Amino acid sequence: VQKVHLILLGLLPPLCGHRHTLVRAAVGQVAGEILQHCQRTMSVSGEMLLECLLSLSMDDWPQVRQPAIVHLSRMGVDLHGGSAPKTRSSSGAKPVLVSWRALAAIIERHIVALPRALQRGEKDALLHAHRLNAAFELAGPE
């Protein structure tokens, strides 16, 4: 599991920013499927996979954004209106459990990075803001 995690860690996050929409869409599909079907086995990768989906859910291209939103909705998230119940979907698929510790770590990392990026005038500031926005949407009003 650790070797697979290291491979995923080296591949997926950099590909979230790939210039081709089909590559980014494939990353979202892979991240979502691993979270859906391997959440116990690959729990060590959960935070990284969740962050990939959060990033892709804010993509400018609908071909990338929509599948990521669908995967996040399986976690009980409606990025266009709040939280949905974490129950079985109509397709019978089991819901993906969101680790609040992973979500808190993602939020903390981007809250710390955003002011630095803004002060330096880095273009990554927008990326941090998008990921924070998606993470707050996922966290819901609780």
PDB file of C-alpha atoms in Angstrom:
ATOM      1  CA  VAL A   1       0.000   0.000   0.000  1.00  0.00           C
ATOM      2  CA  GLN A   2       2.809   2.425   0.854  1.00  0.00           C
ATOM      3  CA  LYS A   3       4.453   1.912  -2.550  1.00  0.00           C
ATOM      4  CA  VAL A   4       1.172   2.528  -4.354  1.00  0.00           C
ATOM      5  CA  HIS A   5       0.630   5.647  -2.233  1.00  0.00           C
ATOM      6  CA  LEU A   6       4.069   6.993  -3.157  1.00  0.00           C
ATOM      7  CA  ILE A   7       3.398   6.350  -6.841  1.00  0.00           C
ATOM      8  CA  LEU A   8       0.006   8.092  -6.650  1.00  0.00           C
ATOM      9  CA  LEU A   9       1.531  10.980  -4.685  1.00  0.00           C
ATOM     10  CA  GLY A  10       4.190  11.461  -7.351  1.00  0.00           C
ATOM     11  CA  LEU A  11       1.726  11.276 -10.247  1.00  0.00           C
ATOM     12  CA  LEU A  12      -1.714  12.619  -9.419  1.00  0.00           C
ATOM     13  CA  PRO A  13      -1.130  16.019  -7.735  1.00  0.00           C
ATOM     14  CA  PRO A  14       1.172  17.312 -10.505  1.00  0.00           C
ATOM     15  CA  LEU A  15      -1.268  16.057 -13.155  1.00  0.00           C
ATOM     16  CA  CYS A  16      -4.108  18.070 -11.564  1.00  0.00           C
ATOM     17  CA  GLY A  17      -2.512  21.101 -13.211  1.00  0.00           C
ATOM     18  CA  HIS A  18      -1.756  19.438 -16.572  1.00  0.00           C
ATOM     19  CA  ARG A  19      -2.494  21.604 -19.598  1.00  0.00           C
ATOM     20  CA  HIS A  20      -4.694  18.984 -21.316  1.00  0.00           C
ATOM     21  CA  THR A  21      -8.272  18.696 -20.081  1.00  0.00           C
ATOM     22  CA  LEU A  22      -8.446  14.956 -20.790  1.00  0.00           C
ATOM     23  CA  VAL A  23      -5.487  14.331 -18.476  1.00  0.00           C
ATOM     24  CA  ARG A  24      -7.046  16.370 -15.674  1.00  0.00           C
ATOM     25  CA  ALA A  25     -10.394  14.618 -16.185  1.00  0.00           C
ATOM     26  CA  ALA A  26      -8.658  11.214 -15.988  1.00  0.00           C
ATOM     27  CA  VAL A  27      -6.952  12.236 -12.734  1.00  0.00           C
ATOM     28  CA  GLY A  28     -10.341  13.104 -11.260  1.00  0.00           C
ATOM     29  CA  GLN A  29     -11.769   9.779 -12.394  1.00  0.00           C
ATOM     30  CA  VAL A  30      -8.880   7.830 -10.872  1.00  0.00           C
ATOM     31  CA  ALA A  31      -8.998   9.767  -7.587  1.00  0.00           C
ATOM     32  CA  GLY A  32     -12.750   9.343  -7.297  1.00  0.00           C
ATOM     33  CA  GLU A  33     -12.714   5.636  -8.106  1.00  0.00           C
ATOM     34  CA  ILE A  34      -9.948   4.929  -5.593  1.00  0.00           C
ATOM     35  CA  LEU A  35     -11.838   6.822  -2.889  1.00  0.00           C
ATOM     36  CA  GLN A  36     -15.075   5.027  -3.796  1.00  0.00           C
ATOM     37  CA  HIS A  37     -13.757   1.481  -4.052  1.00  0.00           C
ATOM     38  CA  CYS A  38     -10.530   1.348  -2.024  1.00  0.00           C
ATOM     39  CA  GLN A  39     -11.127   3.775   0.844  1.00  0.00           C
ATOM     40  CA  ARG A  40     -10.035   1.360   3.577  1.00  0.00           C
ATOM     41  CA  THR A  41      -7.035  -0.102   1.819  1.00  0.00           C
ATOM     42  CA  MET A  42      -5.816   3.228   0.473  1.00  0.00           C
ATOM     43  CA  SER A  43      -6.751   5.351   3.493  1.00  0.00           C
ATOM     44  CA  VAL A  44      -3.174   6.629   3.610  1.00  0.00           C
ATOM     45  CA  SER A  45      -3.863   8.333   0.250  1.00  0.00           C
ATOM     46  CA  GLY A  46      -7.280   9.716   1.201  1.00  0.00           C
ATOM     47  CA  GLU A  47      -6.161  13.273   1.907  1.00  0.00           C
ATOM     48  CA  MET A  48      -4.207  13.558  -1.327  1.00  0.00           C
ATOM     49  CA  LEU A  49      -7.056  12.058  -3.385  1.00  0.00           C
ATOM     50  CA  LEU A  50      -9.593  14.347  -1.733  1.00  0.00           C
ATOM     51  CA  GLU A  51      -7.412  17.366  -2.445  1.00  0.00           C
ATOM     52  CA  CYS A  52      -7.125  16.343  -6.103  1.00  0.00           C
ATOM     53  CA  LEU A  53     -10.920  16.187  -6.374  1.00  0.00           C
ATOM     54  CA  LEU A  54     -11.312  19.524  -4.593  1.00  0.00           C
ATOM     55  CA  SER A  55      -8.852  21.128  -6.984  1.00  0.00           C
ATOM     56  CA  LEU A  56     -10.463  19.617 -10.073  1.00  0.00           C
ATOM     57  CA  SER A  57     -13.966  20.560  -8.900  1.00  0.00           C
ATOM     58  CA  MET A  58     -12.946  24.191  -9.421  1.00  0.00           C
ATOM     59  CA  ASP A  59     -11.478  23.648 -12.904  1.00  0.00           C
ATOM     60  CA  ASP A  60     -12.478  26.086 -15.638  1.00  0.00           C
ATOM     61  CA  TRP A  61     -13.439  23.256 -18.004  1.00  0.00           C
ATOM     62  CA  PRO A  62     -16.772  21.468 -17.451  1.00  0.00           C
ATOM     63  CA  GLN A  63     -15.269  18.193 -18.780  1.00  0.00           C
ATOM     64  CA  VAL A  64     -12.921  18.249 -15.787  1.00  0.00           C
ATOM     65  CA  ARG A  65     -15.086  19.992 -13.209  1.00  0.00           C
ATOM     66  CA  GLN A  66     -18.303  17.959 -13.575  1.00  0.00           C
ATOM     67  CA  PRO A  67     -16.846  14.453 -12.975  1.00  0.00           C
ATOM     68  CA  ALA A  68     -14.969  15.741  -9.921  1.00  0.00           C
ATOM     69  CA  ILE A  69     -18.190  17.254  -8.586  1.00  0.00           C
ATOM     70  CA  VAL A  70     -19.967  13.931  -9.169  1.00  0.00           C
ATOM     71  CA  HIS A  71     -17.311  12.097  -7.158  1.00  0.00           C
ATOM     72  CA  LEU A  72     -17.538  14.686  -4.383  1.00  0.00           C
ATOM     73  CA  SER A  73     -21.326  14.365  -4.393  1.00  0.00           C
ATOM     74  CA  ARG A  74     -20.847  10.684  -3.533  1.00  0.00           C
ATOM     75  CA  MET A  75     -19.284  11.992  -0.337  1.00  0.00           C
ATOM     76  CA  GLY A  76     -22.452  13.925   0.429  1.00  0.00           C
ATOM     77  CA  VAL A  77     -21.357  17.224  -1.059  1.00  0.00           C
ATOM     78  CA  ASP A  78     -23.290  19.528  -3.339  1.00  0.00           C
ATOM     79  CA  LEU A  79     -20.783  22.192  -4.374  1.00  0.00           C
ATOM     80  CA  HIS A  80     -23.630  24.290  -5.743  1.00  0.00           C
ATOM     81  CA  GLY A  81     -25.740  24.477  -2.632  1.00  0.00           C
ATOM     82  CA  GLY A  82     -24.443  22.854   0.518  1.00  0.00           C
ATOM     83  CA  SER A  83     -24.323  19.384   1.959  1.00  0.00           C
ATOM     84  CA  ALA A  84     -26.365  16.393   0.920  1.00  0.00           C
ATOM     85  CA  PRO A  85     -27.031  13.427   3.189  1.00  0.00           C
ATOM     86  CA  LYS A  86     -24.311  10.793   3.338  1.00  0.00           C
ATOM     87  CA  THR A  87     -26.517   7.846   2.345  1.00  0.00           C
ATOM     88  CA  ARG A  88     -26.440   5.244  -0.380  1.00  0.00           C
ATOM     89  CA  SER A  89     -26.935   6.707  -3.803  1.00  0.00           C
ATOM     90  CA  SER A  90     -29.769   5.633  -6.070  1.00  0.00           C
ATOM     91  CA  SER A  91     -27.260   3.444  -7.903  1.00  0.00           C
ATOM     92  CA  GLY A  92     -26.617   1.561  -4.666  1.00  0.00           C
ATOM     93  CA  ALA A  93     -22.995   2.672  -4.427  1.00  0.00           C
ATOM     94  CA  LYS A  94     -21.712   2.994  -0.904  1.00  0.00           C
ATOM     95  CA  PRO A  95     -20.919   6.555   0.176  1.00  0.00           C
ATOM     96  CA  VAL A  96     -17.331   7.678   0.602  1.00  0.00           C
ATOM     97  CA  LEU A  97     -16.569   8.716   4.148  1.00  0.00           C
ATOM     98  CA  VAL A  98     -14.779  12.036   4.421  1.00  0.00           C
ATOM     99  CA  SER A  99     -12.027  12.150   7.008  1.00  0.00           C
ATOM    100  CA  TRP A 100     -12.497  15.380   8.923  1.00  0.00           C
ATOM    101  CA  ARG A 101      -8.829  15.187   9.943  1.00  0.00           C
ATOM    102  CA  ALA A 102      -7.831  15.093   6.257  1.00  0.00           C
ATOM    103  CA  LEU A 103     -10.179  17.942   5.428  1.00  0.00           C
ATOM    104  CA  ALA A 104      -8.855  20.021   8.339  1.00  0.00           C
ATOM    105  CA  ALA A 105      -5.275  19.397   7.192  1.00  0.00           C
ATOM    106  CA  ILE A 106      -6.140  20.538   3.659  1.00  0.00           C
ATOM    107  CA  ILE A 107      -7.835  23.687   4.957  1.00  0.00           C
ATOM    108  CA  GLU A 108      -4.955  24.469   7.317  1.00  0.00           C
ATOM    109  CA  ARG A 109      -2.331  23.966   4.613  1.00  0.00           C
ATOM    110  CA  HIS A 110      -4.074  26.354   2.207  1.00  0.00           C
ATOM    111  CA  ILE A 111      -4.929  28.949   4.856  1.00  0.00           C
ATOM    112  CA  VAL A 112      -1.223  29.138   5.687  1.00  0.00           C
ATOM    113  CA  ALA A 113      -0.121  29.168   2.038  1.00  0.00           C
ATOM    114  CA  LEU A 114      -2.666  31.707   0.702  1.00  0.00           C
ATOM    115  CA  PRO A 115      -1.346  34.875   2.444  1.00  0.00           C
ATOM    116  CA  ARG A 116       2.246  34.014   1.497  1.00  0.00           C
ATOM    117  CA  ALA A 117       1.257  33.496  -2.134  1.00  0.00           C
ATOM    118  CA  LEU A 118      -0.718  36.756  -2.160  1.00  0.00           C
ATOM    119  CA  GLN A 119       2.171  38.728  -0.631  1.00  0.00           C
ATOM    120  CA  ARG A 120       4.573  37.354  -3.219  1.00  0.00           C
ATOM    121  CA  GLY A 121       2.134  37.921  -6.061  1.00  0.00           C
ATOM    122  CA  GLU A 122       2.257  34.251  -7.028  1.00  0.00           C
ATOM    123  CA  LYS A 123      -0.307  32.808  -9.415  1.00  0.00           C
ATOM    124  CA  ASP A 124      -0.662  29.880  -6.969  1.00  0.00           C
ATOM    125  CA  ALA A 125      -2.724  32.203  -4.753  1.00  0.00           C
ATOM    126  CA  LEU A 126      -5.771  31.537  -6.917  1.00  0.00           C
ATOM    127  CA  LEU A 127      -5.190  27.782  -6.648  1.00  0.00           C
ATOM    128  CA  HIS A 128      -5.038  28.018  -2.850  1.00  0.00           C
ATOM    129  CA  ALA A 129      -8.211  30.119  -2.800  1.00  0.00           C
ATOM    130  CA  HIS A 130     -10.072  27.643  -5.046  1.00  0.00           C
ATOM    131  CA  ARG A 131      -9.026  24.687  -2.903  1.00  0.00           C
ATOM    132  CA  LEU A 132     -10.038  26.499   0.270  1.00  0.00           C
ATOM    133  CA  ASN A 133     -13.409  27.343  -1.237  1.00  0.00           C
ATOM    134  CA  ALA A 134     -14.032  23.720  -2.230  1.00  0.00           C
ATOM    135  CA  ALA A 135     -12.854  22.442   1.162  1.00  0.00           C
ATOM    136  CA  PHE A 136     -15.185  24.837   2.995  1.00  0.00           C
ATOM    137  CA  GLU A 137     -18.060  23.715   0.760  1.00  0.00           C
ATOM    138  CA  LEU A 138     -17.252  20.110   1.616  1.00  0.00           C
ATOM    139  CA  ALA A 139     -17.080  20.883   5.330  1.00  0.00           C
ATOM    140  CA  GLY A 140     -20.560  22.426   5.209  1.00  0.00           C
ATOM    141  CA  PRO A 141     -22.087  24.690   7.836  1.00  0.00           C
ATOM    142  CA  GLU A 142     -21.182  22.445  10.750  1.00  0.00           C
TER     143      GLU A 142
END
